[in-house]
Short mmCIF file of C-alpha atoms and ligand atoms in Angstrom, two decimals:
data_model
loop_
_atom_site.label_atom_id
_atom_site.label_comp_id
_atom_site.label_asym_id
_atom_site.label_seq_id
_atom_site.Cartn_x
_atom_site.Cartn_y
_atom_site.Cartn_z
CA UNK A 15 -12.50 -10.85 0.31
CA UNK A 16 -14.94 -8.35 1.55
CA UNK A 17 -14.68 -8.49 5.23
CA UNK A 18 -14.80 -5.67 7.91
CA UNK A 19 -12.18 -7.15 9.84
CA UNK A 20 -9.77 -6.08 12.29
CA UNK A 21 -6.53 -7.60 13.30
CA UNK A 22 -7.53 -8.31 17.18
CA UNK A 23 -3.78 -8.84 18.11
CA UNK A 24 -0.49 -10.00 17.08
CA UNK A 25 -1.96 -13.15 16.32
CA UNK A 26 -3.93 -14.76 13.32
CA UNK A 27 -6.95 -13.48 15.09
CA UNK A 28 -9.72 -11.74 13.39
CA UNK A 29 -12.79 -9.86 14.56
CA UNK A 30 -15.76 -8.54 12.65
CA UNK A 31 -17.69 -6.01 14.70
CA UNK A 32 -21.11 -6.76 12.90
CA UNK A 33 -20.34 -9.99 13.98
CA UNK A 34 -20.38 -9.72 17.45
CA UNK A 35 -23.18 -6.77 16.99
CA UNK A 36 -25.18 -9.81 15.46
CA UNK A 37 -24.73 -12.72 17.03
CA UNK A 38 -27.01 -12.86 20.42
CA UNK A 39 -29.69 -12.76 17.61
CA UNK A 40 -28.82 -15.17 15.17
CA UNK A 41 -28.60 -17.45 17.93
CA UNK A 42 -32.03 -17.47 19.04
CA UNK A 43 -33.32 -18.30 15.39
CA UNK A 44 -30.68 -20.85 15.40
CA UNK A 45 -31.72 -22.66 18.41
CA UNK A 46 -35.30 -22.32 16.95
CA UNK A 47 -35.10 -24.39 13.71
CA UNK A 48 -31.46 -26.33 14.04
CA UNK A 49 -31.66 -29.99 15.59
CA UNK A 50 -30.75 -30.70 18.84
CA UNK A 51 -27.87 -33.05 17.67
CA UNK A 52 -25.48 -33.73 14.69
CA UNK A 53 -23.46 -31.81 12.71
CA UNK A 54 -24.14 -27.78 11.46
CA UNK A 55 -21.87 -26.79 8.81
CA UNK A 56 -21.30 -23.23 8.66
CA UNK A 57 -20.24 -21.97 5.48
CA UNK A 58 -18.31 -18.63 5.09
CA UNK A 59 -17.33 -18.76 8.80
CA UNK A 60 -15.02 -15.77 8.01
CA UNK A 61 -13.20 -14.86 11.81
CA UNK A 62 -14.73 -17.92 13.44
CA UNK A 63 -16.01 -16.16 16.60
CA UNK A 64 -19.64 -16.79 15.46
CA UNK A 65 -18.37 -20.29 15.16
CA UNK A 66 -16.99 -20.37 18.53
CA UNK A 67 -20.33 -18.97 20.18
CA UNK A 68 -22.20 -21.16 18.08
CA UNK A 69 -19.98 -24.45 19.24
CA UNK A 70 -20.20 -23.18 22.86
CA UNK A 71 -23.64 -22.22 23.22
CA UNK A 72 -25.51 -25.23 20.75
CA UNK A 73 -23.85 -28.03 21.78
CA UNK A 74 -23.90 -31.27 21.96
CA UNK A 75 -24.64 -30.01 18.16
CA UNK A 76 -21.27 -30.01 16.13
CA UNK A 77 -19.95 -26.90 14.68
CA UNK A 78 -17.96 -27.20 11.27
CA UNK A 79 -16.74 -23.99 10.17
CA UNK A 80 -15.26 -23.31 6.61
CA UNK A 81 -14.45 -20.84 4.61
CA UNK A 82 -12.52 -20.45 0.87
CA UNK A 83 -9.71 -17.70 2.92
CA UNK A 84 -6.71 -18.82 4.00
CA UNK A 85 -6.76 -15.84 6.37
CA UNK A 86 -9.90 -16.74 8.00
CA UNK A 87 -9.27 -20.46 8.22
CA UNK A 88 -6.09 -19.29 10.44
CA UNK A 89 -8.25 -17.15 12.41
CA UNK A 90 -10.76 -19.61 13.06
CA UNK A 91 -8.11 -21.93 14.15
CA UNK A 92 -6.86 -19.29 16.51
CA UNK A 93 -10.02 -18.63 17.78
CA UNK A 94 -10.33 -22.30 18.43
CA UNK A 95 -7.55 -22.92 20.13
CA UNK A 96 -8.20 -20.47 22.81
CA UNK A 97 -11.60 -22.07 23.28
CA UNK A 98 -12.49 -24.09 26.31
CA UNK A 99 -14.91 -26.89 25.07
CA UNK A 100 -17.54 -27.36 23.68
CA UNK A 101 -15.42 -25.35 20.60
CA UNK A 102 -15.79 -25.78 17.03
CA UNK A 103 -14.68 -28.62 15.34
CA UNK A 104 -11.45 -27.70 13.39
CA UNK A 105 -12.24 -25.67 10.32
CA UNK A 106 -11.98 -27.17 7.09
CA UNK A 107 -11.07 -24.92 3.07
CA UNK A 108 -14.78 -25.18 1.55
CA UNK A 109 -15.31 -23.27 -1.66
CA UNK A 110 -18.99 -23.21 -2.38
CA UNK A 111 -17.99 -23.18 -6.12
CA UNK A 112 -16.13 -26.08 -5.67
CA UNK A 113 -17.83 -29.15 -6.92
CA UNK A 114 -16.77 -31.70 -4.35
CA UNK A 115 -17.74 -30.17 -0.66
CA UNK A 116 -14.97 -31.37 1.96
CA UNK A 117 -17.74 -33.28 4.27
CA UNK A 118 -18.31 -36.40 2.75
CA UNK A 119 -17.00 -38.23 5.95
CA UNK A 120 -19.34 -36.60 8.23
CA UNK A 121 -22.46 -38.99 8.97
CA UNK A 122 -24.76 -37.17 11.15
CA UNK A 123 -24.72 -33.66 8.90
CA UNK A 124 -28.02 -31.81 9.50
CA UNK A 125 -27.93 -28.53 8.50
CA UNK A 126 -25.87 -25.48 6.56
CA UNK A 127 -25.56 -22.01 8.04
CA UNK A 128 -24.32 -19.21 6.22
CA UNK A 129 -24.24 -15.42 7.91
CA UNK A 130 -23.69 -12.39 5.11
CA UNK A 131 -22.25 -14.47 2.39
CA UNK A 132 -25.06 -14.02 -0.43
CA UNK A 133 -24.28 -10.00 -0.88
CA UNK A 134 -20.38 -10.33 -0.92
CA UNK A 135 -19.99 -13.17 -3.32
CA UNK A 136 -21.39 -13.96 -6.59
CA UNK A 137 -24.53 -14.84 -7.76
CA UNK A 138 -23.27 -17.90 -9.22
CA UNK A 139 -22.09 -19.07 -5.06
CA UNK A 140 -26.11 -18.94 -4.59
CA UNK A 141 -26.95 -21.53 -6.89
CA UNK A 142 -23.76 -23.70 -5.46
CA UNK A 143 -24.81 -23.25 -1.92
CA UNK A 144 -28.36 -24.51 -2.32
CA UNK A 145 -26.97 -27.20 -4.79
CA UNK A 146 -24.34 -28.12 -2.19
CA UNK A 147 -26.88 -28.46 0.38
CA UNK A 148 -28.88 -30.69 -1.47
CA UNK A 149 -25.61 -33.37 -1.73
CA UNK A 150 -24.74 -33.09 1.45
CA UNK A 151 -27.75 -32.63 4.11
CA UNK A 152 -30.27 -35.15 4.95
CA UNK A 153 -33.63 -35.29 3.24
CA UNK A 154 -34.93 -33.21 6.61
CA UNK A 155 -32.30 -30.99 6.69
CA UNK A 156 -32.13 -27.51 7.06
CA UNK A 157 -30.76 -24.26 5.65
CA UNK A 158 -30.40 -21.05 7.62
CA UNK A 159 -29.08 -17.59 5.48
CA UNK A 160 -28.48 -14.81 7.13
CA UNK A 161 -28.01 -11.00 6.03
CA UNK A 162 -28.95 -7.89 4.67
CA UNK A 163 -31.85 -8.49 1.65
CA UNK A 164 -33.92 -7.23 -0.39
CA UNK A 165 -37.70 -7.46 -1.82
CA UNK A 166 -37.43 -6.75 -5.53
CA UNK A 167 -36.10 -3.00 -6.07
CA UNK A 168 -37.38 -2.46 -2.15
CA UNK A 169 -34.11 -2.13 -0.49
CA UNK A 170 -35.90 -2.19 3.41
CA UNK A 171 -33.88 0.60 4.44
CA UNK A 172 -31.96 3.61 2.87
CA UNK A 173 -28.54 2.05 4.43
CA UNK A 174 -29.24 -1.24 2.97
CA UNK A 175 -29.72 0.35 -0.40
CA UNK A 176 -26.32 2.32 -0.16
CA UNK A 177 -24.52 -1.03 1.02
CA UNK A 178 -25.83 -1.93 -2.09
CA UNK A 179 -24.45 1.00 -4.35
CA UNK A 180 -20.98 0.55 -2.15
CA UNK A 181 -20.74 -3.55 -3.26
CA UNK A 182 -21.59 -2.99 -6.65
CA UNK A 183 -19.57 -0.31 -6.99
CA UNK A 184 -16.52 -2.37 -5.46
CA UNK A 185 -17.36 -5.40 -7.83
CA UNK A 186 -20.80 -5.29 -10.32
CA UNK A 187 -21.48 -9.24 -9.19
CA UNK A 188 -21.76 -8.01 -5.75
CA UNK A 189 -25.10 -7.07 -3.79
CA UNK A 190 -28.12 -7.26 -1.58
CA UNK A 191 -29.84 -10.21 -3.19
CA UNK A 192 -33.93 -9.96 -3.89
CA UNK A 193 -35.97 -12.98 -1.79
CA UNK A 194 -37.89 -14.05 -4.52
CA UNK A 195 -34.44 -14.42 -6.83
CA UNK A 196 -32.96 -16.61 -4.06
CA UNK A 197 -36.23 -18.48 -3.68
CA UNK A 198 -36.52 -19.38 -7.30
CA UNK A 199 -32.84 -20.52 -7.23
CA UNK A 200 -33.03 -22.79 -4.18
CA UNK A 201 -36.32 -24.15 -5.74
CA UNK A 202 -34.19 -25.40 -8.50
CA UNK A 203 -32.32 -27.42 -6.24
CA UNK A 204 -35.48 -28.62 -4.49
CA UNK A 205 -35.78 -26.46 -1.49
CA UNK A 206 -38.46 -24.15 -0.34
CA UNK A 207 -38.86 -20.83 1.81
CA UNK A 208 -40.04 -22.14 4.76
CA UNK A 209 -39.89 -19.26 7.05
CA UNK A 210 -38.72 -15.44 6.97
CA UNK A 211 -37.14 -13.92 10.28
CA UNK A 212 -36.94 -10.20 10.39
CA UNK A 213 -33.89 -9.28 12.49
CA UNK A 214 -31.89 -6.70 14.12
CA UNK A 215 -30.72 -3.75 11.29
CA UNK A 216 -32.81 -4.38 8.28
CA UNK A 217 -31.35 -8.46 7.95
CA UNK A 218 -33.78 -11.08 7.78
CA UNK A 219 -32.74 -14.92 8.69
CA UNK A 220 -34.13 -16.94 5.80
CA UNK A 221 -34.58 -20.48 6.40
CA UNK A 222 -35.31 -23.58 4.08
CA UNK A 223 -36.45 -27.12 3.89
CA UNK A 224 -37.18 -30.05 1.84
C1 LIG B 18 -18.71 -10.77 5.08
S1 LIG B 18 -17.74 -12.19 5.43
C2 LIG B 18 -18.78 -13.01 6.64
C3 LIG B 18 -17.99 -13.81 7.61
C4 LIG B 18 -18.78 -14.35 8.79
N1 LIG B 18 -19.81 -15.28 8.37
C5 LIG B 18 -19.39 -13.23 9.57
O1 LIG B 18 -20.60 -13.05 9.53
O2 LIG B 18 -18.62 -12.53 10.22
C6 LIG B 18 -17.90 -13.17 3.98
C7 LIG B 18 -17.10 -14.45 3.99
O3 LIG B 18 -17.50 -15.21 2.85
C8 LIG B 18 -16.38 -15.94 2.42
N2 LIG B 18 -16.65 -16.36 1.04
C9 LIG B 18 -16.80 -15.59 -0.06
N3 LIG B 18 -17.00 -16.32 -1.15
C10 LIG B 18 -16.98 -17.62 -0.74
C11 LIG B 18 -17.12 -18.86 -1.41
N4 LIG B 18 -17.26 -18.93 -2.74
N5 LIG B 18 -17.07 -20.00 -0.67
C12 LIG B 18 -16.88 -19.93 0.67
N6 LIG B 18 -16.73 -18.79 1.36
C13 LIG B 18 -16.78 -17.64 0.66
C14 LIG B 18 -15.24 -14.96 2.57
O4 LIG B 18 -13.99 -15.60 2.56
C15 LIG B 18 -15.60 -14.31 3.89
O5 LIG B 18 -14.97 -14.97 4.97
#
């Protein structure tokens, strides 16, 4: 797992500082394009205090977090815990890769967000998340990526670009992801670009519809 996480205490705790650095700003897309009611299931929650803000800040929406790490799903869960309500709903293993998504008993899903996943996983978890999505939302559901892109061999900033030299040099299947790549690939699985938010520290927020 590629995480910048530190251990916050004693505890199963984790914190991300880009996290925190990020989140008043994710926020304001997400109350622009999620629903005012239902379900969101967050994929990759990672620490879980985006999750937590999320929960506290969107409801009466419904915050499922998940993630594939053990470690995360305990510090989600300690998160939680501490959390006066609204808090997240209690975080669930999801795999993108996995074939069966863990959400089938969830009737009023509306949406999937998914903060820096894309660049620290492989290719092959882009195809499954937009395929997921497609089993699992609504026919007016939404999608909402965020993290650090890039526009064909246009890297946006010189950081971004050696971000990208540090993934691949970590793992080769790592890295910034191009737009148009992850555009073709969710128009496999039927959905389309339908807007392009340019955020805070060379990330965009990419969101998609049916
Ligand atoms: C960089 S962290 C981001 C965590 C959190 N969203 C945030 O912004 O702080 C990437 C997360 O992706 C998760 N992840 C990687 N591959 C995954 C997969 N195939 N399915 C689900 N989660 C995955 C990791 O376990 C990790 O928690």
């Amino acid at each position: 797992m590629i995480l910048n996480l530190e251990t916050v205490s004693a505890s199963d705790k984790l914190q991300a500082p880009a996290a925190l650095r990020n989140q008043a700003a994710i926020l304001d897309v997400l109350r622009r394009y999620l629903p005012a009611a239902g379900t969101v299931l967050e994929l990759a929650s990672g620490s879980g205090t985006h999750a937590c803000m999320f929960a506290a800040a969107l409801a009466p929406l419904k915050w499922l977090p998940t993630d594939q790490s053990e470690a995360a799903l305990k510090s989600i869960a300690a998160w939680r815990a501490e959390q006066a309500p609204p808090a997240p709903l209690a975080p669930r293993h999801l795999d993108c890769l996995d074939n069966d998504w863990p959400v089938t008993d969830i009737a009023d899903l509306k949406a999937l967000v998914a903060v820096n996943l894309l660049h620290v996983a492989p290719w092959a978890v882009c195809a499954a998340l937009f395929n997921g999505a497609a089993q699992v939302l609504p026919a007016d559901g939404v999608i909402i990526i965020y993290g650090p892109f890039r526009r064909g061999e246009d890297f946006i900033s010189s950081g971004n670009q050696q971000f990208d030299r540090e993934l691949r040099a970590r793992d080769a299947q790592l890295g910034l992801r191009d737009i148009a790549e992850v555009t073709a690939q969710a128009a496999v699985a039927g959905w389309r670009l339908a807007a392009e938010v340019a955020m805070p520290a060379n990330n965009f927020t990419l969101v998609w519809q049916r």
